[in-house]
Coordinates of C-alpha atoms and ligand atoms in Angstrom, one line a residue:
M581 CA -37.9 -15.3 -8.7
P582 CA -38.8 -11.9 -8.0
T583 CA -38.4 -9.4 -10.7
N584 CA -35.7 -6.2 -10.0
A585 CA -38.4 -3.6 -10.4
E586 CA -40.0 -6.3 -7.4
L587 CA -36.7 -5.8 -5.7
F588 CA -36.3 -2.3 -6.0
A589 CA -39.7 -1.2 -4.4
R590 CA -38.5 -3.8 -1.2
A591 CA -35.2 -2.3 -0.9
Q592 CA -36.5 1.0 -0.4
H593 CA -38.2 0.3 1.8
S594 CA -35.4 -1.3 4.6
I595 CA -32.3 0.7 2.4
P596 CA -32.0 4.4 1.8
G597 CA -32.7 4.7 -1.7
G598 CA -32.4 1.7 -2.0
V599 CA -28.8 0.7 -2.5
N600 CA -25.2 1.0 -0.2
S601 CA -23.7 3.0 -3.0
P602 CA -25.6 6.1 -4.7
V603 CA -24.7 5.7 -8.0
R604 CA -25.7 1.8 -8.0
A605 CA -29.7 3.1 -7.9
F606 CA -29.7 4.6 -11.7
G607 CA -30.7 8.3 -10.5
S608 CA -29.1 9.7 -13.4
V609 CA -29.9 7.6 -15.7
G610 CA -33.3 6.2 -14.9
G611 CA -35.5 3.3 -14.6
T612 CA -34.6 0.3 -12.7
P613 CA -31.5 -1.6 -11.5
P614 CA -31.4 -4.7 -12.4
Y615 CA -30.9 -6.7 -9.3
L616 CA -28.0 -9.8 -9.6
V617 CA -27.9 -13.0 -8.7
S618 CA -23.6 -14.5 -10.7
G619 CA -21.8 -13.1 -12.8
K620 CA -19.2 -16.0 -14.3
G621 CA -16.3 -14.4 -16.5
A622 CA -17.9 -11.7 -18.2
L623 CA -21.3 -12.5 -17.8
L624 CA -23.6 -11.4 -15.1
T625 CA -27.3 -12.9 -14.4
D626 CA -30.1 -11.2 -12.9
S627 CA -32.9 -12.4 -10.6
E628 CA -35.4 -12.3 -13.9
G629 CA -32.8 -14.3 -15.1
T630 CA -31.5 -11.7 -17.9
E631 CA -28.4 -12.2 -19.1
Y632 CA -26.1 -8.8 -19.6
V633 CA -22.3 -8.7 -20.7
D634 CA -20.9 -6.5 -17.7
L635 CA -18.1 -3.6 -18.7
V636 CA -18.2 -2.6 -15.0
G637 CA -16.2 -5.5 -13.4
S638 CA -17.0 -4.7 -10.2
W639 CA -15.1 -0.7 -10.6
G640 CA -12.8 -2.4 -11.4
P641 CA -11.6 -5.6 -9.1
M642 CA -12.9 -8.4 -11.5
I643 CA -9.9 -8.0 -13.9
L644 CA -10.1 -11.8 -14.2
G645 CA -13.9 -11.6 -14.7
H646 CA -16.4 -12.7 -12.3
A647 CA -15.8 -16.0 -9.6
D648 CA -12.6 -17.0 -11.6
P649 CA -11.9 -20.7 -10.5
R650 CA -8.4 -19.2 -9.0
V651 CA -9.4 -16.4 -6.8
V652 CA -12.1 -18.5 -5.8
E653 CA -10.8 -21.4 -4.6
A654 CA -8.4 -19.2 -2.5
V655 CA -11.0 -18.2 -1.2
T656 CA -12.5 -21.2 -0.4
E657 CA -9.1 -22.1 1.1
A658 CA -8.9 -19.5 3.5
A659 CA -12.7 -19.5 4.7
S660 CA -12.1 -23.0 6.0
H661 CA -9.7 -21.3 8.6
S662 CA -10.7 -19.1 9.7
L663 CA -13.3 -15.7 8.4
S664 CA -10.9 -13.8 10.3
F665 CA -8.2 -13.7 12.9
G666 CA -7.5 -10.4 13.9
A667 CA -3.7 -11.0 14.8
P668 CA -0.8 -11.3 12.5
H669 CA -0.7 -14.3 9.4
E670 CA 1.5 -15.0 6.5
G671 CA -1.3 -14.2 3.5
E672 CA -0.7 -10.3 4.5
I673 CA 3.1 -10.7 4.3
R674 CA 2.5 -12.5 0.6
L675 CA 0.3 -9.7 0.0
A676 CA 2.0 -6.4 1.4
E677 CA 5.4 -8.0 -0.8
L678 CA 4.0 -8.3 -4.1
V679 CA 2.6 -4.5 -4.2
I680 CA 6.9 -4.4 -2.7
N681 CA 7.7 -5.7 -5.5
R682 CA 5.6 -4.3 -8.1
V683 CA 5.6 -0.3 -7.7
P684 CA 8.8 1.3 -7.2
A685 CA 7.1 4.1 -4.6
V686 CA 6.2 1.2 -2.2
D687 CA 8.2 1.0 0.8
K688 CA 6.1 -0.1 3.5
I689 CA 2.5 -1.1 2.6
R690 CA -0.5 -1.7 5.3
M691 CA -3.7 -3.2 4.4
V692 CA -7.3 -1.5 5.8
N693 CA -11.0 -2.1 3.9
S694 CA -11.7 0.5 1.3
G695 CA -10.0 2.2 -0.5
T696 CA -11.9 4.7 1.5
E697 CA -9.5 4.8 4.3
A698 CA -6.8 4.8 2.3
T699 CA -6.7 8.3 1.3
M700 CA -8.2 8.8 4.7
S701 CA -5.7 7.1 6.4
A702 CA -3.0 8.6 4.2
L703 CA -4.1 12.6 4.7
R704 CA -3.5 11.6 8.8
L705 CA -0.2 11.0 7.6
A706 CA 0.6 13.2 5.2
R707 CA -0.1 15.7 8.1
G708 CA 1.3 13.8 10.7
F709 CA 4.4 13.3 8.7
T710 CA 5.3 16.4 8.0
G711 CA 2.6 18.5 11.0
R712 CA 0.8 20.5 7.7
D713 CA -2.3 20.8 8.0
L714 CA -3.3 21.7 4.1
I715 CA -4.2 19.7 1.4
V716 CA -4.6 20.3 -2.7
K717 CA -7.0 18.4 -4.4
F718 CA -8.3 18.6 -8.0
A719 CA -11.5 19.2 -8.6
G720 CA -13.3 16.1 -9.8
C721 CA -11.1 13.5 -9.2
Y722 CA -13.0 11.3 -6.5
H723 CA -10.6 10.0 -3.3
G724 CA -13.7 8.3 -1.8
H725 CA -16.5 9.7 0.7
V726 CA -13.8 10.8 2.9
D727 CA -15.4 14.4 4.7
S728 CA -12.0 16.3 3.2
L729 CA -12.4 15.1 -0.1
L730 CA -15.8 14.9 -0.9
A731 CA -15.3 19.0 -1.7
E732 CA -15.9 18.8 -5.7
A733 CA -15.4 15.0 -6.2
G734 CA -16.3 13.0 -9.1
S735 CA -17.8 9.9 -8.9
G736 CA -21.3 9.9 -7.3
V737 CA -20.9 13.6 -6.2
A738 CA -20.0 14.3 -10.2
T739 CA -23.0 11.9 -10.7
F740 CA -25.7 14.1 -9.0
S741 CA -24.5 17.4 -9.4
L742 CA -23.3 17.6 -5.8
P743 CA -21.3 20.8 -5.0
G744 CA -19.3 18.3 -1.7
S745 CA -22.0 16.5 0.4
A746 CA -24.3 18.1 3.2
G747 CA -22.7 17.3 7.1
V748 CA -18.8 18.4 6.1
T749 CA -18.2 21.3 8.3
D750 CA -17.0 24.6 7.0
P751 CA -13.8 23.6 8.7
T752 CA -13.4 20.4 6.7
T753 CA -13.2 22.5 3.5
A754 CA -11.5 24.3 4.4
E755 CA -8.6 22.8 4.6
T756 CA -9.2 21.5 1.2
L757 CA -7.6 23.6 -1.5
V758 CA -10.0 22.4 -5.0
L759 CA -7.7 23.2 -7.9
P760 CA -8.7 22.2 -11.6
Y761 CA -7.6 19.8 -12.7
G762 CA -4.7 20.1 -15.5
D763 CA -3.5 23.5 -14.4
R764 CA -0.5 24.4 -13.3
E765 CA -0.6 27.8 -12.8
A766 CA -3.5 27.4 -10.0
V767 CA -1.0 25.0 -8.3
R768 CA 1.8 27.5 -8.8
R769 CA -0.2 30.3 -7.4
A770 CA -1.8 28.0 -4.1
F771 CA 2.1 27.3 -3.5
A772 CA 2.9 30.9 -3.3
E773 CA 0.3 31.6 -0.9
H774 CA -0.1 28.6 1.2
G775 CA 3.3 26.3 0.3
E776 CA 4.3 26.4 4.5
N777 CA 1.2 25.3 5.8
I778 CA 0.4 22.9 2.7
A779 CA 1.0 19.0 3.9
A780 CA 0.5 16.8 0.3
I781 CA -1.1 17.6 -2.9
I782 CA -3.8 14.6 -3.8
T783 CA -4.5 13.5 -7.0
E784 CA -5.5 10.5 -8.9
G785 CA -2.8 8.5 -11.2
A786 CA -5.0 9.1 -14.0
P787 CA -9.0 11.2 -13.2
C788 CA -11.2 8.4 -14.2
N789 CA -13.7 8.9 -12.3
M790 CA -15.1 12.2 -13.8
G791 CA -14.9 9.7 -16.5
V792 CA -11.2 8.8 -18.3
I793 CA -8.5 12.0 -18.1
D794 CA -4.8 10.7 -19.4
P795 CA -3.1 12.9 -16.8
G796 CA 0.0 13.2 -19.0
D797 CA 3.0 14.8 -17.2
F798 CA 1.3 16.2 -14.4
N799 CA 2.0 14.0 -11.7
A800 CA 5.7 14.8 -12.0
F801 CA 4.8 18.1 -12.4
L802 CA 3.2 17.8 -9.0
L803 CA 5.9 15.9 -6.6
D804 CA 8.5 18.8 -8.2
E805 CA 5.9 21.5 -6.7
A806 CA 5.6 19.9 -4.2
H807 CA 8.8 18.5 -3.3
A808 CA 9.8 22.3 -3.1
A809 CA 7.7 22.6 -1.2
G810 CA 8.4 20.3 0.9
A811 CA 5.3 18.8 0.9
L812 CA 4.4 14.8 -0.1
L813 CA 2.5 13.8 -3.2
I814 CA -0.2 11.0 -2.3
V815 CA -1.3 9.6 -6.3
D816 CA -3.7 7.7 -5.7
E817 CA -4.2 4.6 -7.4
V818 CA -7.0 3.5 -5.9
L819 CA -9.5 2.7 -9.7
T820 CA -6.3 2.7 -11.5
G821 CA -3.2 0.5 -9.6
F822 CA -2.7 -3.3 -11.1
R823 CA -5.1 -1.8 -13.5
A824 CA -4.7 1.0 -15.9
S825 CA -1.7 -1.1 -16.3
A826 CA 1.0 -4.0 -14.2
T827 CA 1.7 -0.3 -11.6
G828 CA -0.8 2.3 -12.5
A829 CA 0.0 5.4 -14.0
H830 CA 3.8 4.5 -12.7
G831 CA 3.5 2.1 -15.6
F832 CA 3.1 5.5 -17.8
D833 CA 4.8 8.2 -16.0
G834 CA 7.4 6.9 -14.0
V835 CA 6.4 8.9 -11.3
V836 CA 7.2 7.8 -7.8
A837 CA 5.1 9.5 -5.1
D838 CA 6.0 9.1 -1.4
L839 CA 2.9 7.9 -0.6
V840 CA -0.2 5.6 -3.0
T841 CA -3.4 4.6 -1.8
F842 CA -4.7 1.8 -3.7
G843 CA -8.2 -0.5 -3.8
K844 CA -10.0 -2.3 -5.9
V845 CA -8.2 -5.2 -8.0
I846 CA -5.5 -4.9 -4.7
G847 CA -8.1 -7.4 -3.4
G848 CA -10.0 -9.0 -6.6
G849 CA -13.1 -8.3 -5.5
M850 CA -13.2 -8.3 -1.3
P851 CA -13.8 -5.0 0.3
V852 CA -9.9 -4.4 0.7
G853 CA -7.5 -0.6 0.3
A854 CA -3.9 -0.4 1.7
F855 CA -1.8 2.3 1.0
G856 CA 1.9 2.6 0.8
G857 CA 5.0 4.4 0.4
R858 CA 8.6 5.4 0.9
A859 CA 10.0 3.4 4.9
D860 CA 10.1 6.8 6.7
I861 CA 7.0 8.1 6.6
M862 CA 5.1 4.8 6.7
E863 CA 7.6 4.7 9.8
H864 CA 5.4 7.0 11.4
L865 CA 2.5 4.5 12.2
S866 CA 2.0 3.4 14.6
P867 CA 3.0 1.6 16.8
L868 CA 6.1 2.2 15.5
G869 CA 4.9 6.2 16.0
P870 CA 2.6 8.9 16.6
V871 CA 0.1 8.8 13.7
Y872 CA -2.4 6.3 14.7
Q873 CA -4.2 3.6 12.0
A874 CA -6.4 0.5 13.5
G875 CA -8.5 -1.6 11.5
T876 CA -10.3 -5.0 13.6
L877 CA -11.0 -6.3 10.4
S878 CA -8.1 -5.4 8.5
G879 CA -5.6 -7.9 6.1
N880 CA -8.5 -9.9 7.2
P881 CA -7.8 -13.4 5.4
L882 CA -10.3 -14.0 2.9
A883 CA -9.7 -10.4 1.9
T884 CA -5.3 -11.1 1.3
A885 CA -5.9 -14.3 0.0
A886 CA -8.4 -13.3 -2.9
G887 CA -5.5 -9.7 -3.5
I888 CA -3.0 -12.6 -4.1
A889 CA -5.1 -14.4 -6.3
T890 CA -5.0 -11.8 -8.5
L891 CA -1.8 -9.8 -8.3
S892 CA -0.4 -13.2 -8.3
Q893 CA -2.1 -14.1 -12.2
L894 CA -1.4 -10.1 -13.5
D895 CA 1.2 -10.7 -16.4
D896 CA 2.3 -8.7 -19.3
A897 CA 0.2 -11.2 -21.6
L898 CA -3.2 -10.2 -19.9
Y899 CA -2.1 -5.9 -19.7
A900 CA -1.2 -7.0 -23.9
Q901 CA -5.4 -8.7 -24.5
L902 CA -7.2 -5.9 -22.3
N903 CA -4.9 -3.2 -23.9
D904 CA -7.0 -4.4 -27.2
S905 CA -10.0 -4.8 -26.4
A906 CA -9.9 -1.6 -24.8
T907 CA -8.3 -0.5 -28.5
T908 CA -10.9 -2.7 -30.6
L909 CA -14.1 -1.4 -28.0
I910 CA -13.1 2.3 -28.3
S911 CA -13.2 3.1 -32.5
A912 CA -16.4 0.4 -32.1
F913 CA -17.6 3.1 -30.3
D914 CA -16.6 5.9 -31.7
E915 CA -17.8 4.8 -35.8
A916 CA -20.8 4.3 -34.2
L917 CA -21.5 7.7 -33.1
S918 CA -19.8 8.9 -35.8
A919 CA -22.2 6.9 -37.8
E920 CA -24.9 8.6 -36.0
G921 CA -24.2 12.0 -35.2
V922 CA -24.0 11.9 -31.8
P923 CA -21.4 14.3 -30.3
H924 CA -18.4 12.8 -28.0
S925 CA -15.9 12.4 -27.3
I926 CA -13.4 9.5 -26.1
N927 CA -10.7 9.7 -23.5
R928 CA -7.8 6.6 -23.0
F929 CA -5.9 5.5 -20.6
G930 CA -3.6 2.5 -20.4
T931 CA -6.3 -0.2 -20.1
L932 CA -9.1 2.0 -19.2
F933 CA -11.4 4.1 -21.6
S934 CA -15.2 6.7 -21.5
V935 CA -17.3 7.9 -24.0
F936 CA -17.8 11.4 -23.2
F937 CA -20.9 12.5 -24.8
T938 CA -20.0 16.1 -25.6
D939 CA -17.5 17.1 -28.5
R940 CA -15.4 18.9 -26.6
D941 CA -11.6 17.7 -25.8
V942 CA -12.1 16.3 -22.2
R943 CA -9.1 18.1 -20.0
C944 CA -10.6 18.9 -16.6
Y945 CA -13.8 18.8 -14.4
E946 CA -15.6 21.8 -16.7
D947 CA -15.3 19.9 -19.4
A948 CA -16.5 16.8 -18.3
K949 CA -19.5 18.4 -16.9
S950 CA -20.4 19.6 -20.7
Q951 CA -21.7 16.1 -21.1
D952 CA -25.2 15.5 -22.9
T953 CA -26.3 14.2 -20.3
D954 CA -29.8 13.0 -21.5
A955 CA -28.1 11.7 -24.9
F956 CA -26.3 9.0 -22.4
A957 CA -29.2 8.0 -20.4
R958 CA -30.7 7.4 -23.5
F959 CA -28.1 5.1 -25.2
F960 CA -27.5 3.3 -21.4
H961 CA -30.7 1.7 -21.4
A962 CA -30.0 0.5 -25.2
M963 CA -27.6 -0.8 -24.5
L964 CA -28.6 -2.5 -20.8
A965 CA -32.1 -3.6 -23.2
Q966 CA -29.5 -5.3 -25.5
G967 CA -27.7 -7.0 -22.6
I968 CA -25.2 -4.7 -22.0
Y969 CA -24.5 -3.2 -18.7
M970 CA -22.5 0.7 -18.7
P971 CA -21.5 1.9 -15.5
P972 CA -24.8 3.6 -14.7
S973 CA -23.7 7.2 -15.2
A974 CA -21.2 9.7 -17.8
F975 CA -18.5 10.3 -15.4
E976 CA -17.4 6.7 -16.0
A977 CA -15.0 4.5 -16.8
Y978 CA -15.4 1.6 -18.7
F979 CA -14.6 -1.8 -17.3
V980 CA -12.9 -4.4 -19.4
S981 CA -11.5 -8.0 -17.8
R982 CA -9.7 -11.5 -19.1
A983 CA -12.7 -13.0 -19.5
H984 CA -14.3 -9.8 -22.4
T985 CA -12.7 -12.5 -24.7
P986 CA -13.5 -11.1 -28.8
D987 CA -16.9 -12.8 -28.8
I988 CA -17.7 -11.5 -25.9
L989 CA -16.4 -8.2 -28.1
E990 CA -18.5 -9.2 -30.4
R991 CA -21.9 -8.8 -28.5
I992 CA -21.3 -5.7 -27.5
I993 CA -20.5 -4.6 -30.5
A994 CA -23.5 -5.6 -32.1
A995 CA -25.5 -3.3 -29.1
L996 CA -24.5 -0.1 -30.3
P997 CA -25.7 0.8 -33.8
A998 CA -29.2 0.6 -32.3
A999 CA -28.1 2.7 -29.4
A1000 CA -26.1 5.6 -30.8
K1001 CA -29.3 5.8 -32.5
A1002 CA -31.3 6.4 -29.7
A1003 CA -28.4 8.9 -28.0
A1004 CA -29.5 10.4 -31.5
S1005 CA -32.7 11.0 -31.1
P1006 CA -34.7 12.1 -28.6
K1007 CA -37.7 10.2 -29.0
G1008 CA -35.6 6.9 -29.5
Ligands
PLP1828 C1 -13.2 3.7 -5.7 C2 -12.0 4.7 -5.3 C3 -12.3 5.6 -4.2 C4 -12.8 4.6 -2.7 O1 -12.6 3.4 -2.2 P1 -13.9 2.5 -1.9 O2 -13.4 1.3 -2.4 O3 -15.3 2.7 -2.7 O4 -14.0 3.5 -0.5 C5 -11.1 6.2 -3.7 N1 -10.5 6.6 -4.9 C6 -10.4 6.3 -5.8 C7 -9.6 6.6 -7.0 C8 -11.7 5.2 -6.6 O5 -11.5 5.0 -7.8

């Protein structure tokens, strides 16, 4: 078997930076990413045969653990009937109904192939519906790599401290108003100045791509502000949907947005996104309305089979377990870092949490950027060396799954003291 280093070196010749998504390259923590060959439950195995406890879960989708038998069986069964029709099939209706029955904001929903496509399409629909151009977004929120949403985005854009992205034109970013997260006065000012031309506010259900931030009642405030000006609220639940709680951010604040975007969990690990919302808005989509939106592989039968098999296993007992696991890990991380005097603060939103390597109370992107990312990198590598696979960036959420049983959590907890020591001392 080739080593991780051999594979990473070989990948540099054929794939830019060796990866198909930037954060995977370990750029901000240094070192070589493990090349994975299999996952089962909460465990991953790399090409060298090293086993890791997974705290990434493919950035959220693997809420049942890797290779969940019922999901694998559903996908295998679907594959035997064709990998793609490019034509209607019943699985699409079943997945749509599963979402509509759970999420009050969603009367109608359309499937796409990624979270990026979902937010991109939701913006077009919001603009087509309102006849307005401007979009309000918040610094540090990530909504996929849509051109107009890369302004001060979280996730990889935060990881690499980029102001935005080359290749995005000024006229495009000029149609995006970027405001500090949680800053109600800035929102009021933006609407006072531009209200008549704002199509929508887009916000993460809870910010999770600059690390996790609890929105409190901010989404309810945004809904009121948007509606007062005839604009829409788009809540991006690509990460939080079916993950933070059974109904995502809605489960905490009860906000019924005009449009909601999904991805990650809704595809159970397959490349899937979706956007849904109020019927009168969704009916502006082609073929009923004037807003064009399409996809050769959208509603793909394997993707819908994985989504149905995943969503239908998400019950109250699962969320209770995930919440307990998060509670256990949060106190263990806190205890280990406190014991070594490592400045940190921990934020939580439902089953999601993240550790910030700063003593600031983190409420916005400025706070998140105050982290000691070198301390995080030392912590990360000490965990990895002990077989714990954490997000390779200080700006990401941590993900537990149904397969994170007490013995798995124990393995994570046992690795924490040495990692906290490494974080505390630059000499390791
Ligand atoms: C991951 C993510 C996206 C983008 O989804 P992709 O499937 O990676 O395109 C959009 N919004 C949020 C909140 C996300 O976390």
